[in-house]
Amino acid sequence: MTVAVFFGCTFIAFGPAVALFVFTIARDPLRVIFLIAGAFFWLVSLLLSSLVWFITVQISNKNSATQQTGLLIFGVVLSVLLQEAFRYGYYRLLKKANEGLLALSQEDTMPISIRQLAYVSGLGFGFMSGAFSVVNILSDSLGPGTVGIHGDPQHYFISSAFMTLAIILLHMFWGVVFFESCERQRWWALGAVVISHLVVSCVTFVNPHYQGSLIPTYIILSIMAAWAYLCAGGSLRNLKLCLTCKDKDFLLANHRPR
Amino acid sequence: MRLLQLWAFGFCHLLFMNTSDSEEDSYNERSALVQCESPTIPSYNQDHDMSLPQETDTKRRRPVSSGLDEPGPVERERASTPDGEEEELTLKYGAKHVIMLFIPVTLCMVVVVATIKSVSFYTEKTSQRLIYTPFEEDPNSVGQRLLNSLLNTMVMISVIVVMTIILVVLYKYRCYKFIHGWLILSSLMLLFWFSFMYLGEVFKTYNVAMDYPTLVMIIWNFGVVGMICIHWKGPLRLQQAYLIVISALMALIFIKYLPEWSAWVILGAISIYDLIAVLCPKGPLRMLVETAQERNEPIFPALIYSSAMVWMVGMADSSNPDSADERQRNEGGALAQEGVESEDDATQGGRRRYSAEEDLEEDRGVKLGLGDFIFYSVLVGKAATTGGDWNTTLACFVAILIGLCLTLLLLAIFKKALPALPISITFGLVFYFSTDNLVRPFMDSLAAHQYYI
């Protein structure tokens, strides 16, 4: 507990995402706006799914624990499906806005490409999802207490932090793959994204057994990372050039006069 | 207004003394600037004339927030460039303006939420009430409580309406000195008394031992520099920081002294009032704007947060065309302690700053009334007051930012002063109540089982 755990878990959960934000998004106001709009869309999807869950809970038997757990599982699945639906809705909105802008400007270039929008909106979804999952837990970790004193799992905080990290990055990769598959009309890819999201959420149902949930999640994370990298136009060759500092941008940057 | 600017540009090299730039560099740049300026001045003024109707800010009485100044002039000045580039630049500048407002609004909310979560003084329920919400809320009877909060709201809104009308009347009959005095008194109260109270509570919370001489020194310096920055001249960033701080202080006072249900009803009522006052032809704020336009005067540059941008390479600051006499102040605000009536005050200080670049690009920045800052922060602060739930606070924060974004979008489309409260406050209220009642139990159950969605 206390400050060390708080800072540790915060940095684990949000470190990479905040780094991505600071280095790639913070400089461009348009991207920041689309990030916040993405967060807003995720929030609306959460609201709708909570509404449905709340209604089902009210009309159900509050005393039966199994029924409540069942309803919660239903809530999770519904929420995942709604999130993906809202991701699709955001995609349509962005396409319309871009088309409108393109028509107005009569230019070929848009100020922000659909791929950048995919990345930014995915990260927006991720930020909001991660924040809602973990911020209350983090604020509790600041205070006094002993984790697991009643026999609950002792690694609650750190496993939450790692899970949140995975979810945020996954949302970003899902965003990229989703938009790309919508652009190319590859509906199987869309289905794969939705199914992988469902798998990641359902795998958390085994949760105090963290090896059962964290490991598959991270495997899916690496697969999605590779897939998103390929969708964004990367390839092994690009990677090699980048890592050995031989890519075009780096070379151009080095020749720029001081 | 046009003459004022010509004069200002001519004398701008004298004004750099007031800025915090290195004198030598800016002097050279500025004198060079003055020469380059001359050919551009006619077009600048022509654009300025066209944009004058939009450039006006709407009044803010503290509680009433106001309008936004549009980023509009930007579009006009670009008439010479091809359309496509113009649209793209418009979009980029529009986005830049949105971010220029996101940052101060976020900072104000962060200050308020941080204070609420750490200093318990502002969340302690007290029997003291503002004189403007005289009806006590009885927690036992729901109907009575609702009725009392509605009555409180009516009292508060009528006070605000009366104050706004008095202000418009004073402005119409040119009683500028009175308005000035009123505003200076309110900012004095905010900068000295409220910050003293705030500092005292922070010291109590963190158990810091402080002696009076040090405290007097700190408060004196803080207050005097604040008065100078807000009402006279000062570095832009410092002025913006002071405006954010006084908005946060005022929001904290509201959070403490407004009763629970009354606060929510007042938030709703004030956004409706803002809508009416700014958009209806006979609304007081609109009349104020029109009067100022007739007189060709800058409307109430005080009480507005202005985020002017400077586009000059190597120049860090801009000329300051306003002279103190031309500035008009607004006030508003209410505070009472233990039934003692005190003046309404709202401090808003602001000043318009702008500069012109050699290639005709000029960005006057975008302005937002301090009342808007205050009410956004009140909403988020009240959301933070409820227990330990951060999700509600986050949801309200995102909702308000999106509302602000939409308002600025509308501003770019309609190009006239718009009320900034309605959309954001509506979203904020909707998200507050739905997150608190629907999302919170859902997320709590998920967290208890460690399920992730």
Coordinates of N, CA and C in Angstrom, one line a residue, chain A residues 1-198:
Chain A
M1 N 0.8 -1.2 0.0 CA 0.0 0.0 0.0 C 0.9 1.2 0.0
T2 N 0.2 2.3 0.1 CA 0.8 3.7 0.2 C 1.5 4.1 -1.1
V3 N 2.3 5.1 -0.9 CA 2.8 5.9 -2.1 C 3.6 5.1 -3.1
A4 N 4.4 4.2 -2.6 CA 5.2 3.4 -3.5 C 4.4 2.6 -4.4
V5 N 3.4 1.9 -3.8 CA 2.5 1.1 -4.7 C 1.7 2.0 -5.6
F6 N 1.3 3.1 -5.1 CA 0.5 4.0 -5.9 C 1.3 4.4 -7.2
F7 N 2.5 4.9 -6.9 CA 3.3 5.4 -8.1 C 3.7 4.2 -9.0
G8 N 4.1 3.1 -8.4 CA 4.4 2.0 -9.2 C 3.3 1.6 -10.1
C9 N 2.1 1.4 -9.5 CA 1.0 0.9 -10.3 C 0.6 2.0 -11.4
T10 N 0.6 3.2 -11.0 CA 0.2 4.3 -11.9 C 1.1 4.2 -13.1
F11 N 2.4 4.2 -12.9 CA 3.4 4.2 -14.0 C 3.3 3.0 -14.8
I12 N 3.0 1.8 -14.2 CA 2.8 0.6 -15.0 C 1.6 0.7 -15.9
A13 N 0.5 1.2 -15.3 CA -0.7 1.2 -16.1 C -0.7 2.3 -17.1
F14 N -0.2 3.4 -16.8 CA -0.3 4.6 -17.8 C 0.9 5.0 -18.4
G15 N 2.1 4.5 -18.0 CA 3.4 4.9 -18.6 C 3.4 4.9 -20.1
P16 N 3.3 3.7 -20.7 CA 3.4 3.7 -22.2 C 2.4 4.6 -22.8
A17 N 1.2 4.6 -22.3 CA 0.1 5.4 -23.0 C 0.4 6.9 -22.9
V18 N 0.9 7.3 -21.7 CA 1.2 8.7 -21.6 C 2.4 9.1 -22.4
A19 N 3.4 8.2 -22.5 CA 4.5 8.4 -23.4 C 4.1 8.6 -24.8
L20 N 3.2 7.7 -25.3 CA 2.7 7.8 -26.6 C 2.0 9.2 -26.8
F21 N 1.2 9.5 -25.8 CA 0.5 10.8 -25.9 C 1.5 12.0 -26.0
V22 N 2.4 12.0 -25.1 CA 3.4 13.1 -25.1 C 4.2 13.2 -26.4
F23 N 4.6 12.1 -26.9 CA 5.5 12.2 -28.0 C 4.8 12.3 -29.3
T24 N 3.6 11.7 -29.5 CA 3.0 11.7 -30.8 C 1.8 12.6 -30.9
I25 N 1.1 12.8 -29.8 CA -0.2 13.5 -29.9 C -0.2 14.9 -29.4
A26 N 0.5 15.1 -28.3 CA 0.4 16.4 -27.6 C 0.7 17.6 -28.5
R27 N 1.5 17.4 -29.5 CA 1.9 18.6 -30.2 C 0.9 19.1 -31.2
D28 N 0.0 18.1 -31.6 CA -0.9 18.5 -32.7 C -2.3 18.6 -32.1
P29 N -2.8 19.9 -32.1 CA -4.1 20.1 -31.5 C -5.2 19.2 -32.1
L30 N -5.2 19.0 -33.3 CA -6.3 18.2 -34.0 C -6.3 16.8 -33.4
R31 N -5.1 16.3 -33.2 CA -5.1 14.9 -32.7 C -5.6 14.9 -31.2
V32 N -5.3 15.9 -30.5 CA -5.8 15.9 -29.1 C -7.3 15.9 -29.1
I33 N -7.9 16.7 -29.9 CA -9.3 16.9 -30.0 C -9.9 15.5 -30.3
F34 N -9.4 14.8 -31.3 CA -10.0 13.5 -31.7 C -9.7 12.5 -30.6
L35 N -8.7 12.6 -29.9 CA -8.4 11.7 -28.7 C -9.5 11.9 -27.7
I36 N -9.8 13.1 -27.4 CA -10.9 13.4 -26.4 C -12.2 13.0 -26.9
A37 N -12.5 13.2 -28.2 CA -13.7 12.7 -28.7 C -13.8 11.2 -28.7
G38 N -12.7 10.5 -28.9 CA -12.8 9.1 -28.8 C -13.1 8.6 -27.4
A39 N -12.5 9.3 -26.4 CA -12.7 9.0 -25.0 C -14.2 9.2 -24.7
F40 N -14.8 10.3 -25.3 CA -16.2 10.6 -25.1 C -17.1 9.5 -25.6
F41 N -16.7 9.0 -26.8 CA -17.5 7.9 -27.4 C -17.5 6.6 -26.6
W42 N -16.3 6.3 -26.0 CA -16.2 5.2 -25.2 C -17.1 5.4 -24.0
L43 N -17.1 6.6 -23.4 CA -17.9 6.9 -22.2 C -19.4 6.7 -22.5
V44 N -19.8 7.1 -23.7 CA -21.2 7.0 -24.0 C -21.6 5.5 -24.1
S45 N -20.7 4.7 -24.7 CA -21.0 3.3 -24.8 C -21.1 2.6 -23.5
L46 N -20.2 3.1 -22.5 CA -20.2 2.5 -21.2 C -21.5 2.9 -20.5
L47 N -21.9 4.1 -20.7 CA -23.2 4.6 -20.1 C -24.4 3.7 -20.6
L48 N -24.4 3.5 -21.9 CA -25.5 2.7 -22.4 C -25.5 1.3 -21.8
S49 N -24.3 0.7 -21.8 CA -24.3 -0.7 -21.2 C -24.6 -0.7 -19.8
S50 N -24.1 0.3 -19.0 CA -24.5 0.3 -17.6 C -26.0 0.5 -17.4
L51 N -26.6 1.3 -18.3 CA -28.0 1.5 -18.2 C -28.7 0.1 -18.3
V52 N -28.4 -0.6 -19.3 CA -29.0 -1.9 -19.5 C -28.8 -2.8 -18.4
W53 N -27.5 -2.9 -17.9 CA -27.2 -3.7 -16.8 C -28.0 -3.4 -15.6
F54 N -28.1 -2.0 -15.3 CA -28.8 -1.6 -14.1 C -30.2 -2.0 -14.2
I55 N -30.8 -1.8 -15.3 CA -32.2 -2.2 -15.5 C -32.4 -3.7 -15.2
T56 N -31.5 -4.5 -15.8 CA -31.7 -6.0 -15.6 C -31.5 -6.3 -14.1
V57 N -30.6 -5.6 -13.4 CA -30.3 -5.9 -12.0 C -31.6 -5.5 -11.2
Q58 N -32.2 -4.4 -11.5 CA -33.4 -4.0 -10.8 C -34.5 -5.0 -10.9
I59 N -34.6 -5.6 -12.1 CA -35.8 -6.5 -12.2 C -35.4 -7.9 -11.8
S60 N -34.2 -8.1 -11.3 CA -33.8 -9.5 -11.0 C -33.9 -9.7 -9.5
N61 N -33.5 -10.9 -9.1 CA -33.5 -11.3 -7.7 C -32.2 -10.9 -7.1
K62 N -32.2 -9.8 -6.2 CA -31.0 -9.3 -5.7 C -30.3 -10.2 -4.7
N63 N -31.0 -11.2 -4.2 CA -30.3 -12.0 -3.2 C -29.5 -13.2 -3.8
S64 N -29.8 -13.5 -5.0 CA -29.1 -14.7 -5.5 C -27.8 -14.3 -6.2
A65 N -26.7 -14.8 -5.5 CA -25.4 -14.3 -6.0 C -25.0 -14.8 -7.4
T66 N -25.5 -16.1 -7.7 CA -25.2 -16.6 -9.0 C -25.8 -15.8 -10.1
Q67 N -27.1 -15.4 -9.8 CA -27.8 -14.6 -10.8 C -27.1 -13.3 -11.0
Q68 N -26.6 -12.7 -9.9 CA -26.0 -11.4 -10.0 C -24.7 -11.6 -10.8
T69 N -23.9 -12.6 -10.6 CA -22.7 -12.9 -11.3 C -23.0 -13.1 -12.8
G70 N -24.1 -13.9 -13.0 CA -24.5 -14.1 -14.4 C -24.9 -12.8 -15.1
L71 N -25.6 -11.9 -14.4 CA -26.0 -10.6 -15.0 C -24.7 -9.8 -15.3
L72 N -23.7 -9.9 -14.4 CA -22.5 -9.1 -14.6 C -21.8 -9.6 -15.8
I73 N -21.8 -10.9 -16.0 CA -21.1 -11.5 -17.2 C -21.8 -11.0 -18.4
F74 N -23.2 -11.0 -18.4 CA -23.9 -10.5 -19.5 C -23.6 -9.0 -19.7
G75 N -23.4 -8.3 -18.6 CA -23.1 -6.9 -18.7 C -21.8 -6.7 -19.4
V76 N -20.8 -7.5 -19.1 CA -19.5 -7.4 -19.7 C -19.5 -7.6 -21.2
V77 N -20.2 -8.7 -21.6 CA -20.3 -9.0 -23.0 C -21.0 -7.9 -23.8
L78 N -22.1 -7.5 -23.2 CA -22.9 -6.4 -23.8 C -22.0 -5.1 -24.0
S79 N -21.2 -4.9 -22.9 CA -20.4 -3.7 -22.9 C -19.3 -3.8 -24.0
V80 N -18.7 -4.9 -24.2 CA -17.7 -5.1 -25.2 C -18.4 -4.9 -26.6
L81 N -19.5 -5.5 -26.8 CA -20.2 -5.3 -28.1 C -20.5 -3.9 -28.4
L82 N -21.0 -3.2 -27.3 CA -21.4 -1.8 -27.5 C -20.2 -0.9 -27.8
Q83 N -19.0 -1.3 -27.1 CA -17.8 -0.5 -27.4 C -17.4 -0.6 -28.8
E84 N -17.5 -1.9 -29.4 CA -17.1 -2.0 -30.7 C -18.1 -1.3 -31.7
A85 N -19.3 -1.4 -31.3 CA -20.3 -0.7 -32.1 C -20.0 0.8 -32.1
F86 N -19.7 1.4 -31.0 CA -19.4 2.8 -30.9 C -18.1 3.1 -31.7
R87 N -17.2 2.2 -31.7 CA -16.0 2.4 -32.5 C -16.3 2.5 -33.9
Y88 N -17.2 1.6 -34.4 CA -17.7 1.7 -35.7 C -18.4 3.0 -36.0
G89 N -19.2 3.4 -35.0 CA -19.9 4.7 -35.2 C -19.0 5.8 -35.3
Y90 N -17.9 5.8 -34.5 CA -16.9 6.9 -34.5 C -16.2 6.9 -35.9
Y91 N -16.0 5.7 -36.4 CA -15.3 5.6 -37.7 C -16.2 6.2 -38.8
R92 N -17.5 6.0 -38.7 CA -18.4 6.5 -39.7 C -18.4 8.0 -39.6
L93 N -18.5 8.5 -38.3 CA -18.5 10.0 -38.1 C -17.3 10.6 -38.7
L94 N -16.1 10.0 -38.4 CA -14.9 10.6 -38.9 C -14.8 10.6 -40.4
K95 N -15.3 9.5 -41.0 CA -15.3 9.4 -42.5 C -16.1 10.6 -43.1
K96 N -17.3 10.7 -42.4 CA -18.2 11.8 -43.0 C -17.6 13.1 -42.8
A97 N -17.0 13.4 -41.6 CA -16.3 14.7 -41.4 C -15.2 14.9 -42.3
N98 N -14.4 13.9 -42.6 CA -13.3 14.0 -43.5 C -13.8 14.3 -44.9
E99 N -14.8 13.6 -45.3 CA -15.4 13.8 -46.6 C -15.9 15.2 -46.8
G100 N -16.6 15.7 -45.7 CA -17.1 17.0 -45.8 C -15.9 18.0 -45.9
L101 N -14.9 17.8 -45.1 CA -13.8 18.7 -45.2 C -13.1 18.7 -46.5
L102 N -13.0 17.5 -47.0 CA -12.3 17.3 -48.3 C -13.1 18.1 -49.4
A103 N -14.4 17.9 -49.3 CA -15.3 18.5 -50.3 C -15.1 20.1 -50.3
L104 N -15.1 20.5 -49.0 CA -15.0 22.0 -48.8 C -13.7 22.5 -49.3
S105 N -12.6 21.8 -49.1 CA -11.3 22.3 -49.3 C -10.8 22.1 -50.7
Q106 N -11.4 21.2 -51.4 CA -11.0 20.9 -52.8 C -9.5 20.6 -52.9
E107 N -9.0 20.1 -51.9 CA -7.6 19.7 -51.9 C -7.5 18.2 -51.8
D108 N -6.3 17.7 -52.1 CA -6.2 16.3 -52.0 C -5.8 15.8 -50.7
T109 N -5.2 16.7 -50.0 CA -4.6 16.2 -48.7 C -5.6 16.7 -47.5
M110 N -5.8 15.8 -46.6 CA -6.5 16.1 -45.4 C -5.6 16.5 -44.3
P111 N -6.0 17.3 -43.4 CA -5.0 17.7 -42.4 C -4.7 16.5 -41.5
I112 N -5.5 15.5 -41.4 CA -5.2 14.3 -40.6 C -5.7 13.1 -41.4
S113 N -4.8 12.1 -41.5 CA -5.2 10.9 -42.3 C -6.0 10.0 -41.5
I114 N -6.7 9.1 -42.2 CA -7.6 8.1 -41.5 C -6.8 7.2 -40.6
R115 N -5.5 6.9 -41.0 CA -4.7 6.0 -40.2 C -4.3 6.7 -38.8
Q116 N -4.0 8.0 -39.0 CA -3.7 8.7 -37.7 C -4.9 8.8 -36.8
L117 N -6.1 9.0 -37.5 CA -7.3 9.0 -36.7 C -7.6 7.7 -36.1
A118 N -7.2 6.6 -36.7 CA -7.4 5.3 -36.1 C -6.6 5.1 -34.9
Y119 N -5.3 5.6 -35.0 CA -4.4 5.5 -33.9 C -4.9 6.3 -32.7
V120 N -5.3 7.6 -33.0 CA -5.7 8.5 -32.0 C -7.0 8.1 -31.3
S121 N -7.9 7.6 -32.1 CA -9.2 7.2 -31.5 C -9.0 5.9 -30.7
G122 N -8.2 5.0 -31.2 CA -7.9 3.8 -30.4 C -7.3 4.2 -29.1
L123 N -6.4 5.1 -29.1 CA -5.7 5.5 -27.8 C -6.7 6.2 -26.9
G124 N -7.6 7.0 -27.5 CA -8.7 7.7 -26.7 C -9.5 6.7 -26.0
F125 N -10.0 5.7 -26.8 CA -10.8 4.6 -26.2 C -10.0 4.0 -25.0
G126 N -8.7 3.7 -25.3 CA -7.8 3.0 -24.3 C -7.7 3.8 -23.1
F127 N -7.4 5.1 -23.2 CA -7.2 6.0 -22.1 C -8.4 6.0 -21.2
M128 N -9.6 6.1 -21.8 CA -10.8 6.2 -21.0 C -11.1 4.9 -20.3
S129 N -10.9 3.8 -21.1 CA -11.2 2.5 -20.6 C -10.2 2.2 -19.4
G130 N -8.9 2.5 -19.6 CA -8.0 2.2 -18.5 C -8.3 3.1 -17.3
A131 N -8.6 4.4 -17.6 CA -8.8 5.2 -16.4 C -10.0 4.7 -15.6
F132 N -11.1 4.4 -16.3 CA -12.3 3.9 -15.6 C -12.0 2.6 -14.8
S133 N -11.1 1.8 -15.4 CA -10.9 0.5 -14.7 C -10.0 0.7 -13.5
V134 N -9.1 1.6 -13.5 CA -8.0 1.6 -12.5 C -7.9 2.8 -11.6
V135 N -8.5 3.9 -11.9 CA -8.3 5.1 -11.1 C -8.8 4.9 -9.7
N136 N -9.9 4.4 -9.5 CA -10.4 4.2 -8.1 C -9.5 3.3 -7.4
I137 N -9.0 2.2 -8.0 CA -8.1 1.3 -7.3 C -6.9 2.0 -6.9
L138 N -6.4 2.8 -7.8 CA -5.1 3.6 -7.5 C -5.3 4.5 -6.3
S139 N -6.5 5.2 -6.3 CA -6.7 6.1 -5.2 C -6.8 5.3 -3.9
D140 N -7.4 4.1 -3.9 CA -7.5 3.3 -2.7 C -6.1 2.9 -2.3
S141 N -5.2 2.6 -3.2 CA -3.9 2.1 -2.9 C -3.1 3.1 -2.1
L142 N -3.5 4.4 -2.2 CA -2.7 5.4 -1.5 C -2.9 5.4 0.0
G143 N -4.1 4.8 0.4 CA -4.4 4.9 1.8 C -3.9 3.7 2.6
P144 N -4.1 3.6 3.8 CA -3.6 2.5 4.6 C -4.4 1.3 4.4
G145 N -3.8 0.1 4.6 CA -4.6 -1.1 4.5 C -3.6 -2.3 4.2
T146 N -4.2 -3.4 4.3 CA -3.4 -4.6 4.0 C -4.2 -5.4 2.9
V147 N -3.5 -5.6 1.8 CA -4.2 -6.3 0.7 C -4.3 -7.7 1.0
G148 N -5.6 -8.2 0.8 CA -5.8 -9.7 0.9 C -5.8 -10.2 2.3
I149 N -6.2 -9.3 3.3 CA -6.2 -9.8 4.7 C -7.2 -10.8 4.9
H150 N -8.3 -10.8 4.1 CA -9.4 -11.7 4.3 C -9.2 -12.9 3.4
G151 N -8.1 -13.1 2.9 CA -7.9 -14.3 2.0 C -8.0 -14.0 0.5
D152 N -8.2 -12.7 0.2 CA -8.3 -12.3 -1.2 C -6.9 -12.3 -1.8
P153 N -6.8 -12.3 -3.1 CA -5.5 -12.3 -3.7 C -4.7 -11.1 -3.3
Q154 N -3.4 -11.4 -3.1 CA -2.5 -10.3 -2.6 C -2.0 -9.4 -3.7
H155 N -2.0 -9.9 -4.9 CA -1.4 -9.2 -6.0 C -2.5 -8.3 -6.7
Y156 N -3.5 -7.9 -6.0 CA -4.6 -7.2 -6.7 C -4.1 -6.0 -7.4
F157 N -3.3 -5.2 -6.7 CA -3.0 -3.9 -7.3 C -2.1 -4.1 -8.6
I158 N -1.1 -4.9 -8.4 CA -0.2 -5.0 -9.5 C -0.8 -5.7 -10.7
S159 N -1.6 -6.7 -10.4 CA -2.2 -7.3 -11.6 C -3.2 -6.4 -12.2
S160 N -3.9 -5.6 -11.5 CA -4.8 -4.6 -12.1 C -4.0 -3.7 -13.0
A161 N -2.9 -3.2 -12.5 CA -2.0 -2.3 -13.3 C -1.6 -2.9 -14.6
F162 N -1.1 -4.2 -14.5 CA -0.7 -4.8 -15.8 C -1.8 -5.1 -16.7
M163 N -3.0 -5.4 -16.1 CA -4.1 -5.7 -17.0 C -4.6 -4.4 -17.7
T164 N -4.5 -3.3 -16.9 CA -4.9 -2.0 -17.5 C -4.0 -1.6 -18.6
L165 N -2.7 -1.8 -18.4 CA -1.7 -1.5 -19.4 C -2.0 -2.3 -20.7
A166 N -2.3 -3.6 -20.5 CA -2.6 -4.4 -21.7 C -3.9 -3.9 -22.4
I167 N -4.9 -3.5 -21.6 CA -6.1 -3.1 -22.2 C -5.9 -1.8 -23.0
I168 N -5.2 -0.8 -22.4 CA -5.0 0.4 -23.1 C -4.3 0.2 -24.5
L169 N -3.2 -0.6 -24.4 CA -2.5 -0.8 -25.7 C -3.3 -1.6 -26.7
L170 N -4.1 -2.6 -26.1 CA -5.0 -3.3 -27.0 C -6.0 -2.5 -27.7
H171 N -6.6 -1.5 -27.0 CA -7.5 -0.6 -27.6 C -6.9 0.1 -28.7
M172 N -5.7 0.5 -28.5 CA -5.0 1.3 -29.6 C -4.8 0.4 -30.8
F173 N -4.4 -0.8 -30.6 CA -4.2 -1.7 -31.7 C -5.5 -2.1 -32.4
W174 N -6.5 -2.3 -31.6 CA -7.8 -2.6 -32.1 C -8.3 -1.5 -33.0
G175 N -8.1 -0.3 -32.5 CA -8.5 0.9 -33.3 C -7.9 0.9 -34.7
V176 N -6.5 0.7 -34.7 CA -5.8 0.7 -36.0 C -6.3 -0.4 -36.9
V177 N -6.4 -1.6 -36.4 CA -6.9 -2.7 -37.2 C -8.3 -2.6 -37.7
F178 N -9.1 -2.1 -36.8 CA -10.6 -1.9 -37.1 C -10.8 -0.9 -38.2
F179 N -10.1 0.3 -38.1 CA -10.3 1.3 -39.1 C -9.8 0.8 -40.5
E180 N -8.6 0.1 -40.4 CA -8.0 -0.4 -41.6 C -8.9 -1.4 -42.3
S181 N -9.5 -2.3 -41.5 CA -10.4 -3.3 -42.1 C -11.7 -2.7 -42.6
C182 N -12.2 -1.6 -41.9 CA -13.3 -0.9 -42.5 C -13.0 -0.3 -43.8
E183 N -11.8 0.3 -43.9 CA -11.4 0.9 -45.1 C -11.3 -0.1 -46.2
R184 N -10.7 -1.2 -45.9 CA -10.5 -2.2 -47.0 C -11.7 -3.2 -47.1
Q185 N -12.7 -2.9 -46.3 CA -13.9 -3.8 -46.4 C -13.6 -5.2 -46.1
R186 N -12.7 -5.4 -45.2 CA -12.4 -6.8 -44.8 C -13.1 -7.2 -43.5
W187 N -14.3 -7.7 -43.7 CA -15.2 -7.9 -42.6 C -14.7 -9.0 -41.6
W188 N -13.9 -9.9 -42.2 CA -13.4 -11.0 -41.3 C -12.4 -10.4 -40.3
A189 N -11.7 -9.4 -40.7 CA -10.7 -8.7 -39.8 C -11.5 -8.0 -38.7
L190 N -12.6 -7.4 -39.1 CA -13.5 -6.7 -38.1 C -14.0 -7.7 -37.0
G191 N -14.5 -8.8 -37.6 CA -14.9 -9.9 -36.6 C -13.8 -10.3 -35.7
A192 N -12.6 -10.4 -36.3 CA -11.5 -10.9 -35.4 C -11.2 -9.9 -34.3
V193 N -11.3 -8.6 -34.6 CA -11.1 -7.6 -33.6 C -12.1 -7.8 -32.5
V194 N -13.4 -7.9 -32.9 CA -14.5 -8.0 -31.9 C -14.3 -9.3 -31.0
I195 N -13.9 -10.4 -31.7 CA -13.8 -11.6 -31.0 C -12.6 -11.5 -30.1
S196 N -11.5 -10.9 -30.5 CA -10.4 -10.8 -29.6 C -10.7 -10.0 -28.4
H197 N -11.5 -8.9 -28.6 CA -11.9 -8.1 -27.4 C -12.7 -8.9 -26.5
L198 N -13.6 -9.7 -27.0 CA -14.5 -10.6 -26.2 C -13.6 -11.6 -25.4

